[in-house]
Structures are given as C-alpha cells and as structure tokens.
Short mmCIF file of C-alpha atoms in Angstrom, two decimals:
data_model
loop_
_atom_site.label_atom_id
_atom_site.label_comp_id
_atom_site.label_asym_id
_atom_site.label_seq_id
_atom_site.Cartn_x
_atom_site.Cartn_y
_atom_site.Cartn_z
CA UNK A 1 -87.39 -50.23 11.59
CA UNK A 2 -85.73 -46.70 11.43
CA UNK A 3 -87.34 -44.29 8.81
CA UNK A 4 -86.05 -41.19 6.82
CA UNK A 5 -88.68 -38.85 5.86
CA UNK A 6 -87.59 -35.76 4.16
CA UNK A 7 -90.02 -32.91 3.82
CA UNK A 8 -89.32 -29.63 2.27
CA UNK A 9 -91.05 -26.41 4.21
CA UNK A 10 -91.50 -22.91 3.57
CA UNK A 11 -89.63 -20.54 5.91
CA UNK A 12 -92.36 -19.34 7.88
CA UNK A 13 -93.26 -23.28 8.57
CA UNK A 14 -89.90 -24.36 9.36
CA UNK A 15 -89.80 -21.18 11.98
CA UNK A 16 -93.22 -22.59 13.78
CA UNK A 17 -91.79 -26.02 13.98
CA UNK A 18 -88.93 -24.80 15.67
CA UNK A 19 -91.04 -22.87 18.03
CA UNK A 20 -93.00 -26.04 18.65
CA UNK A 21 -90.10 -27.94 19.29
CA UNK A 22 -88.20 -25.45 21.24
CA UNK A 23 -87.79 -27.10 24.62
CA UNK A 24 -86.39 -30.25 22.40
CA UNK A 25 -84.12 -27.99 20.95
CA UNK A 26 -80.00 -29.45 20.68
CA UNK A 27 -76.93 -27.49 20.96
CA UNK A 28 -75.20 -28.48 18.38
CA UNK A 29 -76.67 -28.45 14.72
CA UNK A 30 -74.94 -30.08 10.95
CA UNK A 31 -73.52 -27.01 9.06
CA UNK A 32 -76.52 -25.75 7.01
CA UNK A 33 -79.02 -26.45 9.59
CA UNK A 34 -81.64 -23.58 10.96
CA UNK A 35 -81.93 -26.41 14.08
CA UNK A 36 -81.97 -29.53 15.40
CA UNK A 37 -84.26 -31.18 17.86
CA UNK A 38 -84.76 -34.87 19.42
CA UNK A 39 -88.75 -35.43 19.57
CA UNK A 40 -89.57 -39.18 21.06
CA UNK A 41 -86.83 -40.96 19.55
CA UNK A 42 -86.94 -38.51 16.43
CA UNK A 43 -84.10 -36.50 15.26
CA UNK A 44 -85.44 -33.56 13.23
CA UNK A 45 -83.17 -31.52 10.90
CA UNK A 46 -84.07 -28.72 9.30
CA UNK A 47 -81.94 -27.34 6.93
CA UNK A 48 -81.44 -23.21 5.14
CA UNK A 49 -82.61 -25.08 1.91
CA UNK A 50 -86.07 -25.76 3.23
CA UNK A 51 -85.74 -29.39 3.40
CA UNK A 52 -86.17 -31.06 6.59
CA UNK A 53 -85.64 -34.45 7.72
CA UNK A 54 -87.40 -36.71 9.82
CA UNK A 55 -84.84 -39.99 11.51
CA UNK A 56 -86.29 -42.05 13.64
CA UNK A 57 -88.52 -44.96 14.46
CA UNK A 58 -91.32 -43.00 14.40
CA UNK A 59 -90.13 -40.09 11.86
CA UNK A 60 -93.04 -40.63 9.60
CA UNK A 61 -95.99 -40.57 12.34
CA UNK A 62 -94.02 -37.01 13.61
CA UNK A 63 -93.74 -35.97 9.70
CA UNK A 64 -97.17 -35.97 9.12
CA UNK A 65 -98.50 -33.08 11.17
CA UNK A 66 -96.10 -30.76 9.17
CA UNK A 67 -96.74 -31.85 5.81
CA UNK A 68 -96.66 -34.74 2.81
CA UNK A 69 -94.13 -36.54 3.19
CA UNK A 70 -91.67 -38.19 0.72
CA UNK A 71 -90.03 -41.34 2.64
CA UNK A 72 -86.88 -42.34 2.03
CA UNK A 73 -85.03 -45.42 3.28
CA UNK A 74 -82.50 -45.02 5.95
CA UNK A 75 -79.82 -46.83 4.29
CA UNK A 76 -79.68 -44.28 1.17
CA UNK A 77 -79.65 -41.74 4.12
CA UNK A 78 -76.51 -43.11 5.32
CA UNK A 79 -74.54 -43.60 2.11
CA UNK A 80 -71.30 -42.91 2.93
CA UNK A 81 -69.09 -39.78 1.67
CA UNK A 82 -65.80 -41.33 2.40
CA UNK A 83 -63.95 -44.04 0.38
CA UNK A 84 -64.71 -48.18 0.81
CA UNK A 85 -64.06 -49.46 3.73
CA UNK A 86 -63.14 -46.17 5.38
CA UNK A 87 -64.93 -47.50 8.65
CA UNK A 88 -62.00 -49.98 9.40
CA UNK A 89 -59.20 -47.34 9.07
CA UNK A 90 -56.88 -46.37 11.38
CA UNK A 91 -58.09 -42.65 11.86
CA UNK A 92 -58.04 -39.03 13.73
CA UNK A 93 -61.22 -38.10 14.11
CA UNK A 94 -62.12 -34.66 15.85
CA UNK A 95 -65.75 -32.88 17.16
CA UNK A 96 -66.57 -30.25 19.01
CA UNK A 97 -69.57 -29.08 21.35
CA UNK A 98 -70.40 -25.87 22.93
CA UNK A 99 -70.30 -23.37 19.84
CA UNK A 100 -74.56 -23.41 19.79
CA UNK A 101 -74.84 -22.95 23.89
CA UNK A 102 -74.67 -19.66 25.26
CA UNK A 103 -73.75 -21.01 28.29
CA UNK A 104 -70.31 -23.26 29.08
CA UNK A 105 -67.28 -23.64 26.58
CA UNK A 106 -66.30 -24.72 23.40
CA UNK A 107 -64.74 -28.21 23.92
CA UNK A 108 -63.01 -29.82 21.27
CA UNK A 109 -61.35 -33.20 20.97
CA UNK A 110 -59.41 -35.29 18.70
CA UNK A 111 -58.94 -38.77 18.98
CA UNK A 112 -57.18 -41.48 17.24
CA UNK A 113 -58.86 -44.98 16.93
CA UNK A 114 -57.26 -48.01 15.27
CA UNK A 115 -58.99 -50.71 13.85
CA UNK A 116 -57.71 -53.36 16.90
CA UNK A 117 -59.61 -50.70 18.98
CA UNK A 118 -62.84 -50.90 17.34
CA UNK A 119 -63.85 -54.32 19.00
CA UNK A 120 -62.78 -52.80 22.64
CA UNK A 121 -64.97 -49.32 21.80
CA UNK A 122 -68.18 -50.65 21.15
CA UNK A 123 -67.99 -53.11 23.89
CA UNK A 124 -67.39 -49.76 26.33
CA UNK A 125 -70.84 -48.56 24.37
CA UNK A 126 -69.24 -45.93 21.95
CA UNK A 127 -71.53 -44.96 19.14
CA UNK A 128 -73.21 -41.80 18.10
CA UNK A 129 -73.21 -39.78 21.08
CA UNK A 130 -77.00 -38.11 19.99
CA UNK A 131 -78.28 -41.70 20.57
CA UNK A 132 -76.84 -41.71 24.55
CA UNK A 133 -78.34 -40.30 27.27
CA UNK A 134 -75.56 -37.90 29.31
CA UNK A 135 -75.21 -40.30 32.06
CA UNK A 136 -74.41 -43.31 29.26
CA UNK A 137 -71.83 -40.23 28.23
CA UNK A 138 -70.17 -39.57 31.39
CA UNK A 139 -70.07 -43.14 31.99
CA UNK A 140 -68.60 -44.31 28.43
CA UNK A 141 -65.90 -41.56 28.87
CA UNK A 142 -64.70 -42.68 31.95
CA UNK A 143 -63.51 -45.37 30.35
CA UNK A 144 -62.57 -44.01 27.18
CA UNK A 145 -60.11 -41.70 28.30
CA UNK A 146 -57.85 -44.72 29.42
CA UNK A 147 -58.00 -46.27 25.91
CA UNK A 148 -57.37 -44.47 22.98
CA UNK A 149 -54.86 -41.21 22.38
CA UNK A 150 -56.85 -37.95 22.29
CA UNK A 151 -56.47 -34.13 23.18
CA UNK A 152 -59.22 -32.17 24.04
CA UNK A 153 -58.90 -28.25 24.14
CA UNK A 154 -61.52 -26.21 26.40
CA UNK A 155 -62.49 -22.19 25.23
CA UNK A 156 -64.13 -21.60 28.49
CA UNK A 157 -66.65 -18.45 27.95
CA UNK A 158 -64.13 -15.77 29.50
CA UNK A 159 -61.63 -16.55 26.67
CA UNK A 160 -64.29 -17.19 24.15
CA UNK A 161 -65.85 -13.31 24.95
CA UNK A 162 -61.95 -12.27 24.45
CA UNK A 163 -61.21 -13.74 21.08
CA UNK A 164 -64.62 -14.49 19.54
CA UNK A 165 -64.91 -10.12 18.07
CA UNK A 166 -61.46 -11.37 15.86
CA UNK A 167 -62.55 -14.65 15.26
CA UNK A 168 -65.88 -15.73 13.66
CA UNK A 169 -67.09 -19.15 14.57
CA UNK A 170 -66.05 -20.96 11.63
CA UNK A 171 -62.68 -19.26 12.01
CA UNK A 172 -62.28 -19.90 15.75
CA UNK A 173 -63.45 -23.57 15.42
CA UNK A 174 -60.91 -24.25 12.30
CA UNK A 175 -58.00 -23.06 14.71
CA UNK A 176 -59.23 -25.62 17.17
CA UNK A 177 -59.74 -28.48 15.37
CA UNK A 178 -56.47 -27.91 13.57
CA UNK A 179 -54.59 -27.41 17.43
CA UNK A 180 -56.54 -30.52 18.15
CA UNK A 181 -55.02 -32.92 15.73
CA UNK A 182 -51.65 -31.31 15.38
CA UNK A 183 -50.96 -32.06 19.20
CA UNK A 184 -52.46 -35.53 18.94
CA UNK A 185 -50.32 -36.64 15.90
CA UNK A 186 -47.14 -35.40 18.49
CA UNK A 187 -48.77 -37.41 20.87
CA UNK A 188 -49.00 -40.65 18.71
CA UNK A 189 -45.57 -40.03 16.51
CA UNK A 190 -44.06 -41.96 14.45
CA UNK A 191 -47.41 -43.36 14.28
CA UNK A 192 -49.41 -41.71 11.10
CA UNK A 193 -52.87 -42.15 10.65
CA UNK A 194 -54.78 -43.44 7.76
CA UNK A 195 -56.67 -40.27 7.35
CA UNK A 196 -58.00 -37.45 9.55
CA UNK A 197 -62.28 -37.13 9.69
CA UNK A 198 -63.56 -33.90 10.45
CA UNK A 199 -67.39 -33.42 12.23
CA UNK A 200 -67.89 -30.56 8.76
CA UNK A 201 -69.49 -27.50 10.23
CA UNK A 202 -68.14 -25.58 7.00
CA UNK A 203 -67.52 -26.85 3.46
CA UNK A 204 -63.94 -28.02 2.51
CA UNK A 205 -62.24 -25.21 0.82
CA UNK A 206 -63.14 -22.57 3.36
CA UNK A 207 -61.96 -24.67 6.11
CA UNK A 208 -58.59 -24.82 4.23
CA UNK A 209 -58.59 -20.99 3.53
CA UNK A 210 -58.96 -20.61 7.56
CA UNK A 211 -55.85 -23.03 7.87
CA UNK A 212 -53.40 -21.10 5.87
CA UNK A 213 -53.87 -18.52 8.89
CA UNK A 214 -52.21 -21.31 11.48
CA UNK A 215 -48.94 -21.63 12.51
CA UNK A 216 -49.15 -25.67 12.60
CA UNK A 217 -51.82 -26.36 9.57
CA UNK A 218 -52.31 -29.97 9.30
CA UNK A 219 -53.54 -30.42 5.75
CA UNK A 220 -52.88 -34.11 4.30
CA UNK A 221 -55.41 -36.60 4.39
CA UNK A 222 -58.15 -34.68 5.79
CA UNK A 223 -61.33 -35.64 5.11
CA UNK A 224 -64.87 -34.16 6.04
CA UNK A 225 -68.13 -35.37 6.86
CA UNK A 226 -70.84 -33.93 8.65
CA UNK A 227 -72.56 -36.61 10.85
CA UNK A 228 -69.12 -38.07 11.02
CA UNK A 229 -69.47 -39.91 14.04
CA UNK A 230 -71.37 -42.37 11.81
CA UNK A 231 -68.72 -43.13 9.69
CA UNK A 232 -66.39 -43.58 12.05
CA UNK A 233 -65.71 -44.64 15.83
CA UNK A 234 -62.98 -42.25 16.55
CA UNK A 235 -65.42 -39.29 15.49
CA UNK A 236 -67.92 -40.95 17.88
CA UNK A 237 -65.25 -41.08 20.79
CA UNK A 238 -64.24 -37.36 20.09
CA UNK A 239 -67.71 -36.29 20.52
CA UNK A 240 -68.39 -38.54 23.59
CA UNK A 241 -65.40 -36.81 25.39
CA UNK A 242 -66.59 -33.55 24.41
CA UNK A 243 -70.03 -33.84 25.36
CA UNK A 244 -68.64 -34.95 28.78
CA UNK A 245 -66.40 -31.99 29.58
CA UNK A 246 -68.90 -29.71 28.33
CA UNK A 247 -71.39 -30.96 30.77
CA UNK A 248 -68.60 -30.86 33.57
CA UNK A 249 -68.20 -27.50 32.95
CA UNK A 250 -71.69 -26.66 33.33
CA UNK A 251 -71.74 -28.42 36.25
CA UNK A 252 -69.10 -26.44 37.81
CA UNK A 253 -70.69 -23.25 36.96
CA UNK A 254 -74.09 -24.49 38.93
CA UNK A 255 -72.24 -25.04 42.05
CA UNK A 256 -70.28 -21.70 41.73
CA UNK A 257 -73.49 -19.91 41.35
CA UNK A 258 -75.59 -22.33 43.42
CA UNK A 259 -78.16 -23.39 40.65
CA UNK A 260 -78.48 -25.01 37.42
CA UNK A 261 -77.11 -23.92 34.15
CA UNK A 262 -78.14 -24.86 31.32
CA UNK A 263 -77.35 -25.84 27.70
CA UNK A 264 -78.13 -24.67 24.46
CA UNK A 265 -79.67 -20.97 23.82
CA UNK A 266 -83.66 -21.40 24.30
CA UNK A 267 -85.91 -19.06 27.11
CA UNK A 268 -84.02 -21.12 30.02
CA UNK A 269 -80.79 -19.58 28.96
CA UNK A 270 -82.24 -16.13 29.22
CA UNK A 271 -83.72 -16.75 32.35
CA UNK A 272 -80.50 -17.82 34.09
CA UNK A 273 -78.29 -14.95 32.47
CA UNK A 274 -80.78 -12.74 33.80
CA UNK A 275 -80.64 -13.55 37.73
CA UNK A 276 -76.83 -13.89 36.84
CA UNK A 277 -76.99 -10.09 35.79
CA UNK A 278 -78.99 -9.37 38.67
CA UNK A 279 -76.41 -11.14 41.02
CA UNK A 280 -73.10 -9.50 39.20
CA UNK A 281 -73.90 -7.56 36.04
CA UNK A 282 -72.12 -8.29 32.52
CA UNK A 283 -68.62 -9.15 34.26
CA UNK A 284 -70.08 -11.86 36.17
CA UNK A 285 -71.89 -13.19 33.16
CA UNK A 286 -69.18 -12.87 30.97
CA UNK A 287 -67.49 -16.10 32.93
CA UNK A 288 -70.01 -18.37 32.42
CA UNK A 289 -71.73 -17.52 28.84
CA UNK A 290 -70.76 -16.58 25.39
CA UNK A 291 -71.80 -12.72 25.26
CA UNK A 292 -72.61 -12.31 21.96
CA UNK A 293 -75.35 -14.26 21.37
CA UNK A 294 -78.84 -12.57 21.48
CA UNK A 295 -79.69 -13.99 24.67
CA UNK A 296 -77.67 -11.60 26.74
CA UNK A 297 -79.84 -8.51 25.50
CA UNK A 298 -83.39 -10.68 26.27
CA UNK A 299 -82.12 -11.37 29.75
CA UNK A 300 -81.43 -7.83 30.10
CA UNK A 301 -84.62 -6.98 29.25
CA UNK A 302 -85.95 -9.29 31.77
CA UNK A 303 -84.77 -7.31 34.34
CA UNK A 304 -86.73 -4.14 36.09
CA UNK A 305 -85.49 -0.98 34.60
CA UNK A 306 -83.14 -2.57 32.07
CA UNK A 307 -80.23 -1.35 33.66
CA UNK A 308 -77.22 -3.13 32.40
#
C-alpha cells in the first residue's frame, strides 16, 4: 500500500539529506520545494517550510533514518484542489521541463484531452510521467502525439542565455505556458475547453501579474495545481511530451559533442561543462547549457589555471 509520511526538518538536516540523495536528485521540483529526489520507489519532497514528505511504498522505512515520523494516508495526500469531478472534464492542461537542468532546453507543452480520450490515454500507458521510466516516455509519446491536439514550444539554451538576464524564471515560464495554450485553443477553435490546468510553479496572482505583460493573455478558466498531472490526464500527456523532447534534445547534444549529457544540475553537470569549456570555452557552452546557473563557475574551476 502507498504511504505518506511527512516529516518536518531543520535547515541544516534538510541540506544533508539532499547531499545524501544527490545522485537521485530530479530536474524538476513543485514550486516551494528546496528538491526533489526518487529513492527506491520513494519520491521525497522537501519543501522551504521545513516539511518534507515521504510517497512511496516504502516512504516510512526511508523516513525513519531522518527523523519521527508523522504518517499520513495517501488519500488525504491527494485531496483534490480542483472542483468535483474535475477529472472527467474536457481540459488544456500544460507542463514544462528543463527550467531545473543546466543542461538542454526548456520544453513546454499544452495539450487538450477530452473525456472520450481518457479511455484511449491510459490504454497507451499515460499517467504521471515521475512514475515512467524514459523509455516507457519515449515510447508513450510516440503514440501520443497522433492522438490528442497539443503545442509544445522548445527555449533551447542559446535563446534561453539571450532572454533569461530580462526574464526571471517565473516570468519566462508564464510567457510560455501562456504561448502554449493560446496557440492550442487556435488549434482546436471553435472548440472551448472546460477549463485550463496549470503544473503551478508560482502561486495564482503572480502568475496573472506576469500575464498582463503578454500580448495574447489567456486568462478565463485557468486553474492551478501543482502535481497537476494527478488531477488530470491532459497535464499527464503535456508532461510526457515534454519529458520526451527534452531528452531528444539532450540526445542531440551527446552526438554533437560525442558524449553524454546529462540532466539536472548535480557534480555530473559540472563535469561535462567543464571538458565542454576545455573543448570551446563559454561560446561553445553557451549552446548546450543554461549559463547562469552556478554550475558554469564550478566547472570553471575544474579546469587548470581557471582560465575562462
């Protein structure tokens, strides 16, 4: 049976687990989060509050070595933010990946899911995307892409490293999102959706005080949820297609360079932005990874005499 354990840490704890767990570490983390990490089978969350919780079949075994625990059940974990029967609606749901990586692109992607496509979707395996391995991803996309309405939109690092000193993240991924949907509800016209779910990485009214700075703000039934892919399939799809470009894209920068990339913005990362230094300084770094994070100063300082 799944278990929720929820602990709540001091700072200086929370910073050893994530040391601990650092080669476990995901990409992508729920707005709020200092990290988030998949440890057999267990997703840990720990949150800028202190509290951290523990999901998984073996969440309270894992819980244990990092404190007392107070154990929730799942299903109050899971109660749902949305309205009744939200689930069965006929929705836009968008997600991104990328922002947390240094290396590859932003990718997001909005996709609208009926309820006559729900059946169809979870035959093809579509669910929350952090409970698939990539290759269940790549495969499950293949597919998906030929059933349901959806535009993706792809920041790769070059234009990322042009925009990102004008737009902050929450800024940059607001315009996105909103892009997103406003070209998929062109796509689908007259159709309308029941309502529009948003993957929240920022709380409601400062996403909408990012949107009055669009030229196409889409701002009627928008909801928010973070975890949204568990409310609803076509959040689940969205992130399934992102997931898969993202990893494309990586892919495509290993054979450029002739090794491996990798994702998210642990030791690895520094290690690979430092023989890319080595190979072609900044400029040739600047096409594969997001430049401001502090991994492009530790790779730097990797290299003999620190010249770059």
């Amino acid at each position: 049976m799944k278990q929720t354990v929820v602990l709540n840490l001091p700072p200086d704890k929370i910073r050893a687990m994530q040391q601990t767990y650092r080669s476990a570490l995901k990409p992508k983390t729920p707005a709020y989060a200092v990290f988030s990490a998949s440890v057999d089978g267990v997703t840990i969350t720990a949150y800028q509050s202190g509290k951290v919780v523990f999901q998984g079949l073996n969440a309270e075994s894992i819980a244990k070595t990092w404190g007392t625990a107070e154990k929730k059940p799942a299903a109050a974990a899971k109660q749902s933010p949305l309205p009744k029967n939200f689930a069965s609606w006929n929705v836009i749901g968008s997600d991104e990946v990328g922002n947390g990586s240094y290396f590859g692109p932003v990718v997001v992607c909005a996709c609208y899911v009926t309820k006559e496509q729900m059946p169809l979707l979870k035959e093809l395996g579509v669910k929350d995307s952090k409970e698939l391995s990539d290759s269940s991803i790549r495969s499950i996309a293949s597919d998906l892409v030929h059933v349901v309405p959806y535009q993706e939109l792809i920041v790769t690092p070059e234009k990322y490293n042009q925009i990102q000193p004008e737009y902050n993240v929450n800024r940059m991924k607001v315009a996105l999102h909103n892009q997103a949907i406003h070209l998929l509800l062109n796509k689908i016209a007259p159709v309308k959706p029941d309502a529009i779910l948003i993957d929240q990485f920022t709380p409601e009214a400062n996403y909408r005080n990012y949107l009055k700075k669009e030229k196409h703000p889409v701002t009627d039934n928008l909801y928010f949820a973070t975890k949204g892919e568990q409310y609803h399939l076509s959040v689940a799809a969205a992130s399934i297609i992102c997931r898969t470009r993202f990893l494309e894209a990586l892919d495509t920068a290993g054979n450029e360079l002739g090794f491996s990339v990798p994702s998210g913005a642990g030791k690895q990362s520094d290690l690979t932005a430092a023989r890319i230094l080595k190979r072609g300084g900044t400029a040739l770094l600047g096409r594969y990874a997001k430049l401001h994070f502090a991994n492009t100063e530790k790779a730097k300082k990797l290299l003999p005499g620190n010249s770059y």
